[in-house]
């Protein structure tokens, strides 16, 4: 539950940031504060994956979208999340709008790469 809540908060902030930088006249300090918040959430995130929370590897149902690959490659997972945390921090410190936009674009790519490797998405059940 904690992991899901943290990710929901992350996605909410990321959506606001990404939509805002597509427009004009956005308030950079407000968006930088959101990125700083994402930095803190990301820094805490990998610590929410203790070994006893690894989902079953058989076909039994699981309430998590975390892939077992997280626990199998924890050092890689941890490194990816910490790199994204640093990118969010750098966005929060960006000197201008262009530098901020570049960091936001990099952060989205880092998130998508990590999700592709470590997020399990179940296919819809047939009707």
Short mmCIF file of N, CA, C and O in Angstrom, two decimals:
data_model
loop_
_atom_site.label_atom_id
_atom_site.label_comp_id
_atom_site.label_asym_id
_atom_site.label_seq_id
_atom_site.Cartn_x
_atom_site.Cartn_y
_atom_site.Cartn_z
N UNK A 1 0.83 -1.18 0.00
CA UNK A 1 0.00 0.00 0.00
C UNK A 1 0.88 1.26 0.00
O UNK A 1 0.60 2.19 -0.74
N UNK A 2 1.93 1.28 0.81
CA UNK A 2 2.81 2.45 0.88
C UNK A 2 3.46 2.72 -0.47
O UNK A 2 3.58 3.87 -0.89
N UNK A 3 3.89 1.66 -1.15
CA UNK A 3 4.52 1.83 -2.46
C UNK A 3 3.53 2.44 -3.45
O UNK A 3 3.87 3.35 -4.22
N UNK A 4 2.30 1.94 -3.44
CA UNK A 4 1.28 2.46 -4.36
C UNK A 4 0.98 3.93 -4.07
O UNK A 4 0.87 4.74 -4.99
N UNK A 5 0.86 4.28 -2.81
CA UNK A 5 0.58 5.67 -2.45
C UNK A 5 1.72 6.60 -2.86
O UNK A 5 1.49 7.69 -3.38
N UNK A 6 2.94 6.15 -2.63
CA UNK A 6 4.10 6.96 -3.02
C UNK A 6 4.12 7.16 -4.53
O UNK A 6 4.30 8.28 -5.02
N UNK A 7 3.89 6.11 -5.29
CA UNK A 7 3.90 6.22 -6.75
C UNK A 7 2.75 7.09 -7.25
O UNK A 7 2.91 7.84 -8.22
N UNK A 8 1.60 7.02 -6.60
CA UNK A 8 0.49 7.90 -6.99
C UNK A 8 0.86 9.37 -6.78
O UNK A 8 0.56 10.21 -7.62
N UNK A 9 1.52 9.66 -5.68
CA UNK A 9 1.98 11.02 -5.43
C UNK A 9 3.01 11.47 -6.45
O UNK A 9 2.98 12.61 -6.93
N UNK A 10 3.92 10.55 -6.78
CA UNK A 10 4.93 10.86 -7.80
C UNK A 10 4.27 11.17 -9.14
O UNK A 10 4.60 12.14 -9.80
N UNK A 11 3.36 10.32 -9.54
CA UNK A 11 2.72 10.49 -10.85
C UNK A 11 1.89 11.77 -10.88
O UNK A 11 1.85 12.46 -11.90
N UNK A 12 1.26 12.10 -9.77
CA UNK A 12 0.49 13.35 -9.72
C UNK A 12 1.41 14.56 -9.93
O UNK A 12 1.11 15.44 -10.74
N UNK A 13 2.52 14.59 -9.22
CA UNK A 13 3.47 15.70 -9.39
C UNK A 13 4.06 15.70 -10.79
O UNK A 13 4.19 16.75 -11.42
N UNK A 14 4.41 14.53 -11.29
CA UNK A 14 5.03 14.44 -12.62
C UNK A 14 4.06 14.92 -13.69
O UNK A 14 4.46 15.62 -14.63
N UNK A 15 2.79 14.57 -13.56
CA UNK A 15 1.80 14.99 -14.54
C UNK A 15 1.68 16.52 -14.56
O UNK A 15 1.67 17.14 -15.62
N UNK A 16 1.62 17.13 -13.39
CA UNK A 16 1.52 18.59 -13.31
C UNK A 16 2.75 19.23 -13.95
O UNK A 16 2.63 20.17 -14.74
N UNK A 17 3.93 18.71 -13.62
CA UNK A 17 5.16 19.27 -14.17
C UNK A 17 5.20 19.12 -15.69
O UNK A 17 5.46 20.09 -16.41
N UNK A 18 4.94 17.91 -16.18
CA UNK A 18 5.02 17.68 -17.63
C UNK A 18 4.01 18.51 -18.40
O UNK A 18 4.33 19.06 -19.45
N UNK A 19 2.78 18.61 -17.89
CA UNK A 19 1.78 19.42 -18.59
C UNK A 19 2.13 20.90 -18.52
O UNK A 19 1.94 21.63 -19.49
N UNK A 20 2.67 21.34 -17.42
CA UNK A 20 3.02 22.76 -17.27
C UNK A 20 4.13 23.19 -18.21
O UNK A 20 4.07 24.27 -18.79
N UNK A 21 5.16 22.37 -18.35
CA UNK A 21 6.28 22.78 -19.20
C UNK A 21 5.91 22.75 -20.68
O UNK A 21 6.64 23.32 -21.49
N UNK A 22 4.79 22.14 -21.02
CA UNK A 22 4.33 22.17 -22.41
C UNK A 22 3.69 23.51 -22.73
O UNK A 22 3.59 23.89 -23.89
N UNK A 23 3.25 24.21 -21.72
CA UNK A 23 2.62 25.51 -21.93
C UNK A 23 3.63 26.64 -21.85
O UNK A 23 4.84 26.43 -21.86
N UNK A 24 3.11 27.84 -21.77
CA UNK A 24 3.99 29.01 -21.63
C UNK A 24 3.64 29.72 -20.34
O UNK A 24 2.53 29.60 -19.82
N UNK A 25 4.59 30.45 -19.84
CA UNK A 25 4.34 31.25 -18.65
C UNK A 25 4.19 30.45 -17.37
O UNK A 25 3.56 30.92 -16.43
N UNK A 26 4.75 29.26 -17.31
CA UNK A 26 4.65 28.49 -16.07
C UNK A 26 5.55 29.09 -15.00
O UNK A 26 6.51 29.77 -15.29
N UNK A 27 5.19 28.85 -13.76
CA UNK A 27 5.94 29.38 -12.62
C UNK A 27 7.02 28.36 -12.24
O UNK A 27 6.75 27.39 -11.56
N UNK A 28 8.23 28.63 -12.69
CA UNK A 28 9.34 27.71 -12.47
C UNK A 28 9.54 27.36 -10.99
O UNK A 28 9.68 26.18 -10.67
N UNK A 29 9.52 28.30 -10.06
CA UNK A 29 9.73 27.93 -8.66
C UNK A 29 8.71 26.92 -8.13
O UNK A 29 9.05 26.04 -7.35
N UNK A 30 7.46 27.04 -8.57
CA UNK A 30 6.43 26.09 -8.13
C UNK A 30 6.74 24.69 -8.65
O UNK A 30 6.59 23.70 -7.94
N UNK A 31 7.14 24.61 -9.91
CA UNK A 31 7.46 23.30 -10.49
C UNK A 31 8.73 22.73 -9.89
O UNK A 31 8.85 21.52 -9.69
N UNK A 32 9.69 23.58 -9.60
CA UNK A 32 10.92 23.11 -8.97
C UNK A 32 10.62 22.53 -7.59
O UNK A 32 11.23 21.53 -7.20
N UNK A 33 9.67 23.10 -6.87
CA UNK A 33 9.29 22.57 -5.57
C UNK A 33 8.69 21.17 -5.72
O UNK A 33 8.94 20.29 -4.90
N UNK A 34 7.92 20.96 -6.79
CA UNK A 34 7.37 19.63 -7.03
C UNK A 34 8.49 18.63 -7.33
O UNK A 34 8.46 17.50 -6.87
N UNK A 35 9.48 19.05 -8.07
CA UNK A 35 10.60 18.16 -8.36
C UNK A 35 11.41 17.85 -7.11
O UNK A 35 11.88 16.73 -6.93
N UNK A 36 11.56 18.82 -6.25
CA UNK A 36 12.26 18.56 -5.00
C UNK A 36 11.48 17.54 -4.16
O UNK A 36 12.05 16.64 -3.56
N UNK A 37 10.15 17.66 -4.17
CA UNK A 37 9.31 16.69 -3.48
C UNK A 37 9.49 15.30 -4.08
O UNK A 37 9.61 14.31 -3.36
N UNK A 38 9.55 15.23 -5.41
CA UNK A 38 9.77 13.93 -6.07
C UNK A 38 11.13 13.36 -5.70
O UNK A 38 11.28 12.15 -5.52
N UNK A 39 12.13 14.22 -5.55
CA UNK A 39 13.45 13.77 -5.13
C UNK A 39 13.36 13.05 -3.78
O UNK A 39 13.92 11.97 -3.60
N UNK A 40 12.66 13.63 -2.84
CA UNK A 40 12.53 13.02 -1.51
C UNK A 40 11.76 11.71 -1.58
O UNK A 40 12.14 10.73 -0.93
N UNK A 41 10.69 11.67 -2.35
CA UNK A 41 9.90 10.44 -2.47
C UNK A 41 10.73 9.33 -3.11
O UNK A 41 10.70 8.18 -2.66
N UNK A 42 11.45 9.68 -4.16
CA UNK A 42 12.27 8.67 -4.83
C UNK A 42 13.38 8.16 -3.92
O UNK A 42 13.70 6.96 -3.94
N UNK A 43 13.97 9.03 -3.12
CA UNK A 43 15.04 8.60 -2.22
C UNK A 43 14.51 7.59 -1.19
O UNK A 43 15.24 6.69 -0.77
N UNK A 44 13.26 7.71 -0.81
CA UNK A 44 12.66 6.78 0.16
C UNK A 44 12.14 5.50 -0.51
O UNK A 44 12.08 4.44 0.12
N UNK A 45 11.78 5.58 -1.77
CA UNK A 45 11.06 4.50 -2.45
C UNK A 45 11.72 3.12 -2.37
O UNK A 45 11.05 2.16 -1.98
N UNK A 46 12.99 2.95 -2.69
CA UNK A 46 13.53 1.59 -2.68
C UNK A 46 13.54 0.94 -1.30
O UNK A 46 13.57 -0.28 -1.19
N UNK A 47 13.43 1.74 -0.26
CA UNK A 47 13.43 1.20 1.09
C UNK A 47 12.08 0.58 1.45
O UNK A 47 11.93 0.00 2.53
N UNK A 48 11.12 0.69 0.56
CA UNK A 48 9.80 0.09 0.76
C UNK A 48 9.71 -1.31 0.15
O UNK A 48 8.61 -1.83 -0.02
N UNK A 49 10.86 -1.90 -0.18
CA UNK A 49 10.89 -3.21 -0.81
C UNK A 49 11.71 -4.21 0.01
O UNK A 49 12.63 -4.84 -0.50
N UNK A 50 11.37 -4.41 1.29
CA UNK A 50 12.13 -5.41 2.05
C UNK A 50 11.88 -6.81 1.47
O UNK A 50 10.87 -7.04 0.79
N UNK A 51 12.81 -7.72 1.70
CA UNK A 51 12.71 -9.06 1.10
C UNK A 51 11.37 -9.77 1.35
O UNK A 51 10.87 -10.46 0.47
N UNK A 52 10.79 -9.58 2.51
CA UNK A 52 9.54 -10.29 2.83
C UNK A 52 8.34 -9.79 2.03
O UNK A 52 7.28 -10.39 2.09
N UNK A 53 8.51 -8.70 1.25
CA UNK A 53 7.39 -8.20 0.45
C UNK A 53 7.47 -8.66 -1.01
O UNK A 53 6.65 -8.23 -1.83
N UNK A 54 8.43 -9.53 -1.31
CA UNK A 54 8.55 -10.04 -2.68
C UNK A 54 7.28 -10.81 -3.04
O UNK A 54 6.82 -11.66 -2.28
N UNK A 55 6.70 -10.51 -4.18
CA UNK A 55 5.46 -11.21 -4.58
C UNK A 55 5.76 -12.66 -4.93
O UNK A 55 6.90 -13.01 -5.27
N UNK A 56 4.74 -13.50 -4.88
CA UNK A 56 4.95 -14.91 -5.24
C UNK A 56 5.33 -15.04 -6.71
O UNK A 56 4.91 -14.24 -7.54
N UNK A 57 6.15 -16.04 -7.00
CA UNK A 57 6.57 -16.25 -8.39
C UNK A 57 5.71 -17.29 -9.09
O UNK A 57 5.87 -17.52 -10.28
N UNK A 58 4.80 -17.92 -8.35
CA UNK A 58 3.89 -18.86 -9.00
C UNK A 58 2.69 -18.07 -9.55
O UNK A 58 2.73 -16.86 -9.63
N UNK A 59 1.66 -18.72 -9.91
CA UNK A 59 0.51 -18.06 -10.53
C UNK A 59 -0.48 -17.49 -9.51
O UNK A 59 -1.53 -17.01 -9.88
N UNK A 60 -0.15 -17.55 -8.23
CA UNK A 60 -1.09 -17.05 -7.22
C UNK A 60 -1.23 -15.53 -7.34
O UNK A 60 -0.30 -14.83 -7.75
N UNK A 61 -2.40 -15.03 -6.98
CA UNK A 61 -2.65 -13.59 -7.11
C UNK A 61 -1.75 -12.76 -6.20
O UNK A 61 -1.35 -13.20 -5.13
N UNK A 62 -1.47 -11.56 -6.63
CA UNK A 62 -0.64 -10.64 -5.86
C UNK A 62 -1.25 -9.26 -5.95
O UNK A 62 -1.81 -8.88 -6.97
N UNK A 63 -1.13 -8.50 -4.88
CA UNK A 63 -1.72 -7.15 -4.86
C UNK A 63 -0.70 -6.07 -5.26
O UNK A 63 -0.96 -4.90 -5.10
N UNK A 64 0.43 -6.48 -5.78
CA UNK A 64 1.46 -5.50 -6.14
C UNK A 64 1.75 -5.53 -7.63
O UNK A 64 1.60 -6.57 -8.28
N UNK A 65 2.14 -4.41 -8.14
CA UNK A 65 2.57 -4.36 -9.54
C UNK A 65 4.10 -4.41 -9.62
O UNK A 65 4.67 -4.27 -10.69
N UNK A 66 4.75 -4.62 -8.48
CA UNK A 66 6.21 -4.76 -8.46
C UNK A 66 6.59 -6.12 -9.02
O UNK A 66 6.05 -7.15 -8.62
N UNK A 67 7.51 -6.11 -9.94
CA UNK A 67 7.99 -7.35 -10.53
C UNK A 67 8.98 -8.03 -9.59
O UNK A 67 9.75 -7.35 -8.90
N UNK A 68 8.99 -9.35 -9.55
CA UNK A 68 10.00 -10.05 -8.74
C UNK A 68 11.42 -9.66 -9.14
O UNK A 68 12.36 -9.82 -8.35
N UNK A 69 11.59 -9.12 -10.33
CA UNK A 69 12.92 -8.70 -10.79
C UNK A 69 13.53 -7.65 -9.85
O UNK A 69 14.75 -7.53 -9.78
N UNK A 70 12.70 -6.90 -9.15
CA UNK A 70 13.23 -5.90 -8.20
C UNK A 70 14.11 -6.58 -7.17
O UNK A 70 15.22 -6.13 -6.90
N UNK A 71 13.63 -7.67 -6.61
CA UNK A 71 14.37 -8.36 -5.55
C UNK A 71 15.53 -9.17 -6.13
O UNK A 71 16.53 -9.37 -5.47
N UNK A 72 15.37 -9.62 -7.36
CA UNK A 72 16.44 -10.40 -8.01
C UNK A 72 17.60 -9.50 -8.44
O UNK A 72 18.74 -9.96 -8.52
N UNK A 73 17.32 -8.24 -8.75
CA UNK A 73 18.33 -7.27 -9.22
C UNK A 73 18.26 -6.00 -8.39
O UNK A 73 18.25 -4.89 -8.93
N UNK A 74 18.21 -6.15 -7.07
CA UNK A 74 17.94 -5.00 -6.22
C UNK A 74 18.97 -3.88 -6.39
O UNK A 74 18.60 -2.70 -6.40
N UNK A 75 20.23 -4.23 -6.55
CA UNK A 75 21.25 -3.18 -6.70
C UNK A 75 20.99 -2.34 -7.95
O UNK A 75 21.14 -1.11 -7.92
N UNK A 76 20.59 -2.98 -9.04
CA UNK A 76 20.28 -2.24 -10.26
C UNK A 76 19.04 -1.36 -10.06
O UNK A 76 19.03 -0.18 -10.43
N UNK A 77 18.00 -1.95 -9.46
CA UNK A 77 16.78 -1.20 -9.16
C UNK A 77 17.10 0.01 -8.30
O UNK A 77 16.69 1.14 -8.61
N UNK A 78 17.85 -0.20 -7.25
CA UNK A 78 18.23 0.87 -6.33
C UNK A 78 18.99 1.97 -7.08
O UNK A 78 18.71 3.16 -6.91
N UNK A 79 19.92 1.56 -7.91
CA UNK A 79 20.71 2.53 -8.68
C UNK A 79 19.86 3.36 -9.62
O UNK A 79 20.05 4.58 -9.75
N UNK A 80 18.91 2.71 -10.29
CA UNK A 80 18.02 3.43 -11.20
C UNK A 80 17.16 4.45 -10.45
O UNK A 80 16.98 5.59 -10.90
N UNK A 81 16.63 4.04 -9.31
CA UNK A 81 15.78 4.96 -8.54
C UNK A 81 16.60 6.12 -7.99
O UNK A 81 16.16 7.28 -8.02
N UNK A 82 17.80 5.85 -7.52
CA UNK A 82 18.65 6.93 -6.99
C UNK A 82 19.09 7.88 -8.09
O UNK A 82 19.19 9.10 -7.87
N UNK A 83 19.32 7.37 -9.30
CA UNK A 83 19.65 8.24 -10.43
C UNK A 83 18.47 9.16 -10.75
O UNK A 83 18.64 10.36 -11.01
N UNK A 84 17.26 8.60 -10.71
CA UNK A 84 16.06 9.41 -10.95
C UNK A 84 15.88 10.44 -9.84
O UNK A 84 15.51 11.59 -10.11
N UNK A 85 16.18 10.05 -8.61
CA UNK A 85 16.08 11.00 -7.49
C UNK A 85 17.05 12.17 -7.71
O UNK A 85 16.69 13.33 -7.47
N UNK A 86 18.24 11.86 -8.19
CA UNK A 86 19.22 12.92 -8.45
C UNK A 86 18.76 13.83 -9.59
O UNK A 86 18.95 15.05 -9.53
N UNK A 87 18.15 13.26 -10.61
CA UNK A 87 17.63 14.06 -11.71
C UNK A 87 16.52 14.99 -11.21
O UNK A 87 16.47 16.17 -11.59
N UNK A 88 15.64 14.47 -10.35
CA UNK A 88 14.59 15.31 -9.79
C UNK A 88 15.20 16.44 -8.95
O UNK A 88 14.75 17.59 -9.02
N UNK A 89 16.24 16.13 -8.20
CA UNK A 89 16.93 17.16 -7.43
C UNK A 89 17.53 18.21 -8.36
O UNK A 89 17.38 19.41 -8.13
N UNK A 90 18.19 17.75 -9.41
CA UNK A 90 18.80 18.68 -10.37
C UNK A 90 17.75 19.57 -11.03
O UNK A 90 17.99 20.76 -11.26
N UNK A 91 16.58 19.00 -11.33
CA UNK A 91 15.50 19.82 -11.90
C UNK A 91 15.08 20.89 -10.90
O UNK A 91 14.83 22.04 -11.28
N UNK A 92 15.03 20.53 -9.65
CA UNK A 92 14.66 21.49 -8.62
C UNK A 92 15.68 22.60 -8.45
O UNK A 92 15.36 23.66 -7.90
N UNK A 93 16.89 22.37 -8.93
CA UNK A 93 17.96 23.37 -8.83
C UNK A 93 18.26 24.05 -10.16
O UNK A 93 19.20 24.85 -10.25
N UNK A 94 17.50 23.74 -11.20
CA UNK A 94 17.78 24.25 -12.54
C UNK A 94 17.82 25.78 -12.55
O UNK A 94 17.02 26.45 -11.90
N UNK A 95 18.77 26.30 -13.31
CA UNK A 95 18.98 27.75 -13.37
C UNK A 95 17.92 28.47 -14.19
O UNK A 95 17.66 29.65 -13.97
N UNK A 96 17.31 27.76 -15.14
CA UNK A 96 16.33 28.41 -15.99
C UNK A 96 15.35 27.38 -16.54
O UNK A 96 15.49 26.18 -16.31
N UNK A 97 14.35 27.86 -17.26
CA UNK A 97 13.28 27.00 -17.77
C UNK A 97 13.80 25.93 -18.72
O UNK A 97 13.35 24.79 -18.69
N UNK A 98 14.76 26.29 -19.58
CA UNK A 98 15.27 25.30 -20.54
C UNK A 98 16.00 24.17 -19.83
O UNK A 98 15.83 23.00 -20.18
N UNK A 99 16.81 24.50 -18.84
CA UNK A 99 17.52 23.47 -18.07
C UNK A 99 16.52 22.61 -17.31
O UNK A 99 16.67 21.38 -17.22
N UNK A 100 15.48 23.23 -16.78
CA UNK A 100 14.43 22.49 -16.07
C UNK A 100 13.74 21.50 -17.00
O UNK A 100 13.58 20.33 -16.67
N UNK A 101 13.34 21.98 -18.17
CA UNK A 101 12.67 21.11 -19.14
C UNK A 101 13.53 19.92 -19.52
O UNK A 101 13.03 18.79 -19.65
N UNK A 102 14.82 20.12 -19.70
CA UNK A 102 15.73 19.02 -20.05
C UNK A 102 15.78 17.98 -18.93
O UNK A 102 15.77 16.77 -19.19
N UNK A 103 15.80 18.44 -17.69
CA UNK A 103 15.84 17.50 -16.56
C UNK A 103 14.52 16.74 -16.44
O UNK A 103 14.51 15.55 -16.13
N UNK A 104 13.41 17.42 -16.69
CA UNK A 104 12.09 16.76 -16.64
C UNK A 104 12.01 15.68 -17.71
O UNK A 104 11.51 14.58 -17.47
N UNK A 105 12.50 15.98 -18.90
CA UNK A 105 12.50 15.00 -19.99
C UNK A 105 13.35 13.78 -19.61
O UNK A 105 12.95 12.64 -19.83
N UNK A 106 14.51 14.02 -19.02
CA UNK A 106 15.37 12.93 -18.57
C UNK A 106 14.70 12.13 -17.47
O UNK A 106 14.74 10.89 -17.48
N UNK A 107 14.04 12.80 -16.53
CA UNK A 107 13.35 12.10 -15.45
C UNK A 107 12.26 11.19 -15.99
O UNK A 107 12.13 10.05 -15.56
N UNK A 108 11.49 11.67 -16.95
CA UNK A 108 10.44 10.83 -17.55
C UNK A 108 11.06 9.59 -18.19
O UNK A 108 10.56 8.48 -18.03
N UNK A 109 12.16 9.75 -18.90
CA UNK A 109 12.82 8.61 -19.54
C UNK A 109 13.32 7.62 -18.48
O UNK A 109 13.18 6.40 -18.65
N UNK A 110 13.86 8.13 -17.39
CA UNK A 110 14.32 7.25 -16.32
C UNK A 110 13.16 6.49 -15.69
O UNK A 110 13.27 5.29 -15.42
N UNK A 111 12.05 7.17 -15.45
CA UNK A 111 10.87 6.51 -14.89
C UNK A 111 10.36 5.42 -15.83
O UNK A 111 10.09 4.29 -15.41
N UNK A 112 10.24 5.75 -17.11
CA UNK A 112 9.74 4.77 -18.08
C UNK A 112 10.65 3.56 -18.19
O UNK A 112 10.17 2.43 -18.29
N UNK A 113 11.96 3.78 -18.16
CA UNK A 113 12.91 2.67 -18.24
C UNK A 113 12.78 1.76 -17.03
O UNK A 113 12.75 0.53 -17.16
N UNK A 114 12.68 2.35 -15.85
CA UNK A 114 12.55 1.55 -14.63
C UNK A 114 11.22 0.80 -14.63
O UNK A 114 11.18 -0.40 -14.30
N UNK A 115 10.14 1.45 -15.01
CA UNK A 115 8.85 0.78 -15.06
C UNK A 115 8.87 -0.39 -16.04
O UNK A 115 8.29 -1.45 -15.76
N UNK A 116 9.51 -0.21 -17.18
CA UNK A 116 9.56 -1.28 -18.18
C UNK A 116 10.27 -2.52 -17.62
O UNK A 116 9.89 -3.65 -17.95
N UNK A 117 11.26 -2.30 -16.80
CA UNK A 117 12.03 -3.42 -16.26
C UNK A 117 11.46 -3.99 -14.96
O UNK A 117 11.54 -5.19 -14.73
N UNK A 118 10.90 -3.12 -14.13
CA UNK A 118 10.56 -3.55 -12.78
C UNK A 118 9.09 -3.44 -12.39
O UNK A 118 8.74 -3.70 -11.25
N UNK A 119 8.23 -3.10 -13.33
CA UNK A 119 6.80 -3.02 -13.03
C UNK A 119 6.09 -4.11 -13.81
O UNK A 119 6.25 -4.24 -15.02
N UNK A 120 5.31 -4.89 -13.10
CA UNK A 120 4.54 -5.97 -13.71
C UNK A 120 3.16 -5.43 -14.05
O UNK A 120 2.44 -4.93 -13.19
N UNK A 121 2.82 -5.51 -15.31
CA UNK A 121 1.50 -5.07 -15.74
C UNK A 121 0.76 -6.29 -16.26
O UNK A 121 1.19 -6.96 -17.21
N UNK A 122 -0.34 -6.61 -15.61
CA UNK A 122 -1.14 -7.76 -16.00
C UNK A 122 -2.01 -7.41 -17.20
O UNK A 122 -2.57 -6.31 -17.28
N UNK A 123 -2.10 -8.35 -18.11
CA UNK A 123 -3.00 -8.17 -19.25
C UNK A 123 -4.44 -8.29 -18.77
O UNK A 123 -4.72 -9.01 -17.81
N UNK A 124 -5.34 -7.58 -19.42
CA UNK A 124 -6.74 -7.70 -19.03
C UNK A 124 -7.23 -9.13 -19.22
O UNK A 124 -6.81 -9.83 -20.15
N UNK A 125 -8.12 -9.53 -18.34
CA UNK A 125 -8.73 -10.86 -18.45
C UNK A 125 -9.74 -10.85 -19.58
O UNK A 125 -10.48 -9.87 -19.73
N UNK A 126 -9.81 -11.94 -20.32
CA UNK A 126 -10.85 -11.99 -21.36
C UNK A 126 -12.24 -12.01 -20.74
O UNK A 126 -12.42 -12.53 -19.63
N UNK A 127 -13.21 -11.45 -21.44
CA UNK A 127 -14.59 -11.40 -20.88
C UNK A 127 -15.21 -12.77 -20.78
O UNK A 127 -14.86 -13.73 -21.30
#
